[in-house]
Amino acid sequence: MKEVEYDAEDAELGDFPHYMLKEIYDQPETIENAIRGRLSFDEATAKLGGLNMTPQELRAVDRIILAGCGTASHAAMVGEYLLESLARIPTEVEIASELRYRNLPTSTNTLLFVISQSGETIDTLGAMREGQRKGHRVLAITNGVGSTISRESDGGSYMHAGPEIGVAATKSFTSQCAMLTLLALLLGRMHHLPVSEGIRVINGLRALPDKIREILKLDAEIKVIAEKYAHAKGMLFFGRQFNYPTAVEAALKMKEISYIFASGHPSAELKHGIIALVNEDVPSVFIAPHDTVFVKNVSTIEEVRARSGPVIAVTTPGGEEQLRTICDDVIVVPESAEWVSPILCSIPLQLFSYHVACALGCDVDKPRNLAKSVTVE
Ligand code: M6R
């Protein structure tokens, strides 16, 4: 791996009241840093030099296992959708703490990838070492420069997101998603992703910083919505396909900093049990961009409405009109391709949980019982 020094300014709070808010606002730049120098228009692909693998070795990969903990495992879930749809490579997500004690059958062409912001999480480190003990090459996506995982891994890439001080992972999640998009693009172009699709992915990534800036302008509007729901007894988060991981991640953000019980689910799971929790005191947040599953999300929203559950939706302009007629509150983010949608849809929900926690007077940057980096088992 190539080391990159952090700029001391990156760790300064400036005018922000909390690191979490500053780090949410850092995201146009952190995404730019993640993709800078890693896109090739000429070849319609990505370049990830630190992987230490020849094109032949990369091409031979026929299965990928992504492992991480907490937010990193949610980015891995996004990666699963990305690698399967862009690269057509079977991909599984394993929670690192489970992977290290499982006897997972793997073959020579199985690639193990660990994801960790800090690069110090003991369970992720343990999963990496167990993979290496079995003779696998284990690659890593990390942010912590010179961290144990970055040093011991067999290759990988840094996110270049700068220090993340707030306990709640924000910019590291979106950077991990961006890195996994690069990986999926690289592997996709080695298999059957045509040039035209490769260019579409590149353009989608390059458009992100400006779209994130647009989303950050919604901060005041999101604060008003958050204050309205801050005293909820619990919250449910729903999404489908690429935005199922977004729902799980948004729920983790909510519970860790506001102490409101929250859970994230694939939307269609509502009717398999979760619907029993729906009532007027439990808002449901739907991540429902105007995509191929929009209509399905709308019918699930109707189910919640029919049981008096308040609904907040995150959507894109194409879905706004319809959702305004059936939801209590609607947050509109810019239209995007589905591969980058989790990056854009997670940001308003980071702001949502931040403002809920502030309204409740919680210690946003240092929530109770939590450490930034979990270095004990
Ligand atoms: O440093 P890591 O990415 O390995 O950390 C993994 C988790 O401990 C971390 O993402 C945790 O879930 C966050 N506090 C979530 O916001």
PDB file of N, CA, C and O in Angstrom, residues 330-367:
ATOM      1  N   VAL A 330     -41.005  13.967   2.966  1.00  0.00           N
ATOM      2  CA  VAL A 330     -40.250  13.442   1.826  1.00  0.00           C
ATOM      3  C   VAL A 330     -38.950  14.240   1.679  1.00  0.00           C
ATOM      4  O   VAL A 330     -38.963  15.470   1.713  1.00  0.00           O
ATOM      5  N   ILE A 331     -37.863  13.522   1.557  1.00  0.00           N
ATOM      6  CA  ILE A 331     -36.549  14.151   1.329  1.00  0.00           C
ATOM      7  C   ILE A 331     -36.128  13.762  -0.090  1.00  0.00           C
ATOM      8  O   ILE A 331     -36.097  12.567  -0.416  1.00  0.00           O
ATOM      9  N   VAL A 332     -35.823  14.762  -0.906  1.00  0.00           N
ATOM     10  CA  VAL A 332     -35.523  14.473  -2.317  1.00  0.00           C
ATOM     11  C   VAL A 332     -34.026  14.663  -2.592  1.00  0.00           C
ATOM     12  O   VAL A 332     -33.490  15.755  -2.410  1.00  0.00           O
ATOM     13  N   VAL A 333     -33.383  13.577  -3.013  1.00  0.00           N
ATOM     14  CA  VAL A 333     -31.958  13.648  -3.367  1.00  0.00           C
ATOM     15  C   VAL A 333     -31.838  13.589  -4.892  1.00  0.00           C
ATOM     16  O   VAL A 333     -32.769  13.132  -5.565  1.00  0.00           O
ATOM     17  N   PRO A 334     -30.715  14.014  -5.462  1.00  0.00           N
ATOM     18  CA  PRO A 334     -30.590  13.982  -6.920  1.00  0.00           C
ATOM     19  C   PRO A 334     -30.683  12.561  -7.482  1.00  0.00           C
ATOM     20  O   PRO A 334     -30.302  11.595  -6.823  1.00  0.00           O
ATOM     21  N   GLU A 335     -31.186  12.494  -8.701  1.00  0.00           N
ATOM     22  CA  GLU A 335     -31.281  11.227  -9.438  1.00  0.00           C
ATOM     23  C   GLU A 335     -29.865  10.645  -9.617  1.00  0.00           C
ATOM     24  O   GLU A 335     -28.898  11.404  -9.770  1.00  0.00           O
ATOM     25  N   SER A 336     -29.742   9.323  -9.601  1.00  0.00           N
ATOM     26  CA  SER A 336     -28.424   8.719  -9.865  1.00  0.00           C
ATOM     27  C   SER A 336     -28.611   7.293 -10.343  1.00  0.00           C
ATOM     28  O   SER A 336     -29.696   6.721 -10.201  1.00  0.00           O
ATOM     29  N   ALA A 337     -27.547   6.726 -10.870  1.00  0.00           N
ATOM     30  CA  ALA A 337     -27.580   5.296 -11.207  1.00  0.00           C
ATOM     31  C   ALA A 337     -27.674   4.524  -9.906  1.00  0.00           C
ATOM     32  O   ALA A 337     -27.219   4.994  -8.860  1.00  0.00           O
ATOM     33  N   GLU A 338     -28.239   3.307  -9.974  1.00  0.00           N
ATOM     34  CA  GLU A 338     -28.474   2.568  -8.729  1.00  0.00           C
ATOM     35  C   GLU A 338     -27.184   2.184  -8.000  1.00  0.00           C
ATOM     36  O   GLU A 338     -27.169   2.084  -6.789  1.00  0.00           O
ATOM     37  N   TRP A 339     -26.061   2.043  -8.740  1.00  0.00           N
ATOM     38  CA  TRP A 339     -24.812   1.647  -8.061  1.00  0.00           C
ATOM     39  C   TRP A 339     -24.358   2.687  -7.062  1.00  0.00           C
ATOM     40  O   TRP A 339     -23.708   2.358  -6.084  1.00  0.00           O
ATOM     41  N   VAL A 340     -24.606   3.953  -7.339  1.00  0.00           N
ATOM     42  CA  VAL A 340     -24.126   4.980  -6.405  1.00  0.00           C
ATOM     43  C   VAL A 340     -25.243   5.508  -5.509  1.00  0.00           C
ATOM     44  O   VAL A 340     -25.020   6.357  -4.649  1.00  0.00           O
ATOM     45  N   SER A 341     -26.432   4.975  -5.693  1.00  0.00           N
ATOM     46  CA  SER A 341     -27.567   5.438  -4.909  1.00  0.00           C
ATOM     47  C   SER A 341     -27.360   5.298  -3.386  1.00  0.00           C
ATOM     48  O   SER A 341     -27.731   6.206  -2.636  1.00  0.00           O
ATOM     49  N   PRO A 342     -26.753   4.197  -2.879  1.00  0.00           N
ATOM     50  CA  PRO A 342     -26.551   4.116  -1.420  1.00  0.00           C
ATOM     51  C   PRO A 342     -25.694   5.261  -0.879  1.00  0.00           C
ATOM     52  O   PRO A 342     -25.899   5.715   0.244  1.00  0.00           O
ATOM     53  N   ILE A 343     -24.748   5.730  -1.684  1.00  0.00           N
ATOM     54  CA  ILE A 343     -23.905   6.843  -1.230  1.00  0.00           C
ATOM     55  C   ILE A 343     -24.780   8.079  -1.043  1.00  0.00           C
ATOM     56  O   ILE A 343     -24.742   8.743  -0.004  1.00  0.00           O
ATOM     57  N   LEU A 344     -25.607   8.373  -2.030  1.00  0.00           N
ATOM     58  CA  LEU A 344     -26.429   9.589  -1.962  1.00  0.00           C
ATOM     59  C   LEU A 344     -27.556   9.461  -0.941  1.00  0.00           C
ATOM     60  O   LEU A 344     -27.860  10.413  -0.226  1.00  0.00           O
ATOM     61  N   CYS A 345     -28.182   8.294  -0.873  1.00  0.00           N
ATOM     62  CA  CYS A 345     -29.339   8.148   0.030  1.00  0.00           C
ATOM     63  C   CYS A 345     -28.917   8.045   1.496  1.00  0.00           C
ATOM     64  O   CYS A 345     -29.720   8.323   2.389  1.00  0.00           O
ATOM     65  N   SER A 346     -27.685   7.630   1.756  1.00  0.00           N
ATOM     66  CA  SER A 346     -27.288   7.498   3.166  1.00  0.00           C
ATOM     67  C   SER A 346     -27.019   8.866   3.800  1.00  0.00           C
ATOM     68  O   SER A 346     -27.190   9.032   5.013  1.00  0.00           O
ATOM     69  N   ILE A 347     -26.631   9.854   2.997  1.00  0.00           N
ATOM     70  CA  ILE A 347     -26.225  11.145   3.577  1.00  0.00           C
ATOM     71  C   ILE A 347     -27.393  11.886   4.270  1.00  0.00           C
ATOM     72  O   ILE A 347     -27.237  12.341   5.407  1.00  0.00           O
ATOM     73  N   PRO A 348     -28.586  11.989   3.642  1.00  0.00           N
ATOM     74  CA  PRO A 348     -29.676  12.646   4.394  1.00  0.00           C
ATOM     75  C   PRO A 348     -30.035  11.891   5.663  1.00  0.00           C
ATOM     76  O   PRO A 348     -30.463  12.500   6.651  1.00  0.00           O
ATOM     77  N   LEU A 349     -29.803  10.586   5.659  1.00  0.00           N
ATOM     78  CA  LEU A 349     -30.142   9.809   6.862  1.00  0.00           C
ATOM     79  C   LEU A 349     -29.065   9.936   7.938  1.00  0.00           C
ATOM     80  O   LEU A 349     -29.355   9.822   9.130  1.00  0.00           O
ATOM     81  N   GLN A 350     -27.850  10.223   7.535  1.00  0.00           N
ATOM     82  CA  GLN A 350     -26.814  10.570   8.530  1.00  0.00           C
ATOM     83  C   GLN A 350     -27.226  11.875   9.213  1.00  0.00           C
ATOM     84  O   GLN A 350     -27.159  12.007  10.445  1.00  0.00           O
ATOM     85  N   LEU A 351     -27.669  12.847   8.394  1.00  0.00           N
ATOM     86  CA  LEU A 351     -28.113  14.134   8.968  1.00  0.00           C
ATOM     87  C   LEU A 351     -29.345  13.938   9.845  1.00  0.00           C
ATOM     88  O   LEU A 351     -29.473  14.556  10.907  1.00  0.00           O
ATOM     89  N   PHE A 352     -30.228  13.078   9.407  1.00  0.00           N
ATOM     90  CA  PHE A 352     -31.465  12.799  10.168  1.00  0.00           C
ATOM     91  C   PHE A 352     -31.109  12.253  11.553  1.00  0.00           C
ATOM     92  O   PHE A 352     -31.576  12.772  12.584  1.00  0.00           O
ATOM     93  N   SER A 353     -30.260  11.254  11.619  1.00  0.00           N
ATOM     94  CA  SER A 353     -29.923  10.686  12.934  1.00  0.00           C
ATOM     95  C   SER A 353     -29.132  11.714  13.760  1.00  0.00           C
ATOM     96  O   SER A 353     -29.342  11.822  14.974  1.00  0.00           O
ATOM     97  N   TYR A 354     -28.267  12.463  13.100  1.00  0.00           N
ATOM     98  CA  TYR A 354     -27.508  13.500  13.825  1.00  0.00           C
ATOM     99  C   TYR A 354     -28.464  14.480  14.511  1.00  0.00           C
ATOM    100  O   TYR A 354     -28.327  14.781  15.702  1.00  0.00           O
ATOM    101  N   HIS A 355     -29.461  14.976  13.762  1.00  0.00           N
ATOM    102  CA  HIS A 355     -30.363  15.985  14.334  1.00  0.00           C
ATOM    103  C   HIS A 355     -31.310  15.381  15.373  1.00  0.00           C
ATOM    104  O   HIS A 355     -31.676  16.069  16.337  1.00  0.00           O
ATOM    105  N   VAL A 356     -31.693  14.133  15.199  1.00  0.00           N
ATOM    106  CA  VAL A 356     -32.503  13.476  16.238  1.00  0.00           C
ATOM    107  C   VAL A 356     -31.683  13.421  17.532  1.00  0.00           C
ATOM    108  O   VAL A 356     -32.159  13.784  18.618  1.00  0.00           O
ATOM    109  N   ALA A 357     -30.430  12.982  17.420  1.00  0.00           N
ATOM    110  CA  ALA A 357     -29.574  12.849  18.611  1.00  0.00           C
ATOM    111  C   ALA A 357     -29.360  14.202  19.285  1.00  0.00           C
ATOM    112  O   ALA A 357     -29.400  14.316  20.519  1.00  0.00           O
ATOM    113  N   CYS A 358     -29.145  15.245  18.470  1.00  0.00           N
ATOM    114  CA  CYS A 358     -28.952  16.593  19.048  1.00  0.00           C
ATOM    115  C   CYS A 358     -30.227  17.041  19.761  1.00  0.00           C
ATOM    116  O   CYS A 358     -30.159  17.607  20.860  1.00  0.00           O
ATOM    117  N   ALA A 359     -31.374  16.785  19.146  1.00  0.00           N
ATOM    118  CA  ALA A 359     -32.648  17.203  19.754  1.00  0.00           C
ATOM    119  C   ALA A 359     -32.851  16.509  21.100  1.00  0.00           C
ATOM    120  O   ALA A 359     -33.486  17.054  22.003  1.00  0.00           O
ATOM    121  N   LEU A 360     -32.286  15.311  21.239  1.00  0.00           N
ATOM    122  CA  LEU A 360     -32.437  14.565  22.497  1.00  0.00           C
ATOM    123  C   LEU A 360     -31.315  14.882  23.486  1.00  0.00           C
ATOM    124  O   LEU A 360     -31.248  14.306  24.576  1.00  0.00           O
ATOM    125  N   GLY A 361     -30.412  15.747  23.073  1.00  0.00           N
ATOM    126  CA  GLY A 361     -29.307  16.137  23.967  1.00  0.00           C
ATOM    127  C   GLY A 361     -28.260  15.046  24.140  1.00  0.00           C
ATOM    128  O   GLY A 361     -27.559  15.000  25.159  1.00  0.00           O
ATOM    129  N   CYS A 362     -28.113  14.179  23.168  1.00  0.00           N
ATOM    130  CA  CYS A 362     -27.136  13.081  23.293  1.00  0.00           C
ATOM    131  C   CYS A 362     -25.723  13.561  22.941  1.00  0.00           C
ATOM    132  O   CYS A 362     -25.558  14.523  22.205  1.00  0.00           O
ATOM    133  N   ASP A 363     -24.753  12.841  23.466  1.00  0.00           N
ATOM    134  CA  ASP A 363     -23.358  13.154  23.171  1.00  0.00           C
ATOM    135  C   ASP A 363     -23.019  12.515  21.816  1.00  0.00           C
ATOM    136  O   ASP A 363     -22.582  11.373  21.723  1.00  0.00           O
ATOM    137  N   VAL A 364     -23.238  13.304  20.771  1.00  0.00           N
ATOM    138  CA  VAL A 364     -23.186  12.769  19.403  1.00  0.00           C
ATOM    139  C   VAL A 364     -21.842  12.138  19.041  1.00  0.00           C
ATOM    140  O   VAL A 364     -21.788  11.055  18.452  1.00  0.00           O
ATOM    141  N   ASP A 365     -20.759  12.806  19.401  1.00  0.00           N
ATOM    142  CA  ASP A 365     -19.446  12.293  18.979  1.00  0.00           C
ATOM    143  C   ASP A 365     -18.949  11.141  19.838  1.00  0.00           C
ATOM    144  O   ASP A 365     -18.111  10.356  19.393  1.00  0.00           O
ATOM    145  N   LYS A 366     -19.452  11.068  21.078  1.00  0.00           N
ATOM    146  CA  LYS A 366     -18.974   9.996  21.974  1.00  0.00           C
ATOM    147  C   LYS A 366     -20.167   9.317  22.606  1.00  0.00           C
ATOM    148  O   LYS A 366     -20.412   9.459  23.813  1.00  0.00           O
ATOM    149  N   PRO A 367     -20.936   8.578  21.846  1.00  0.00           N
ATOM    150  CA  PRO A 367     -22.102   7.921  22.430  1.00  0.00           C
ATOM    151  C   PRO A 367     -21.688   6.928  23.530  1.00  0.00           C
ATOM    152  O   PRO A 367     -20.576   6.399  23.501  1.00  0.00           O
TER     153      PRO A 367
END
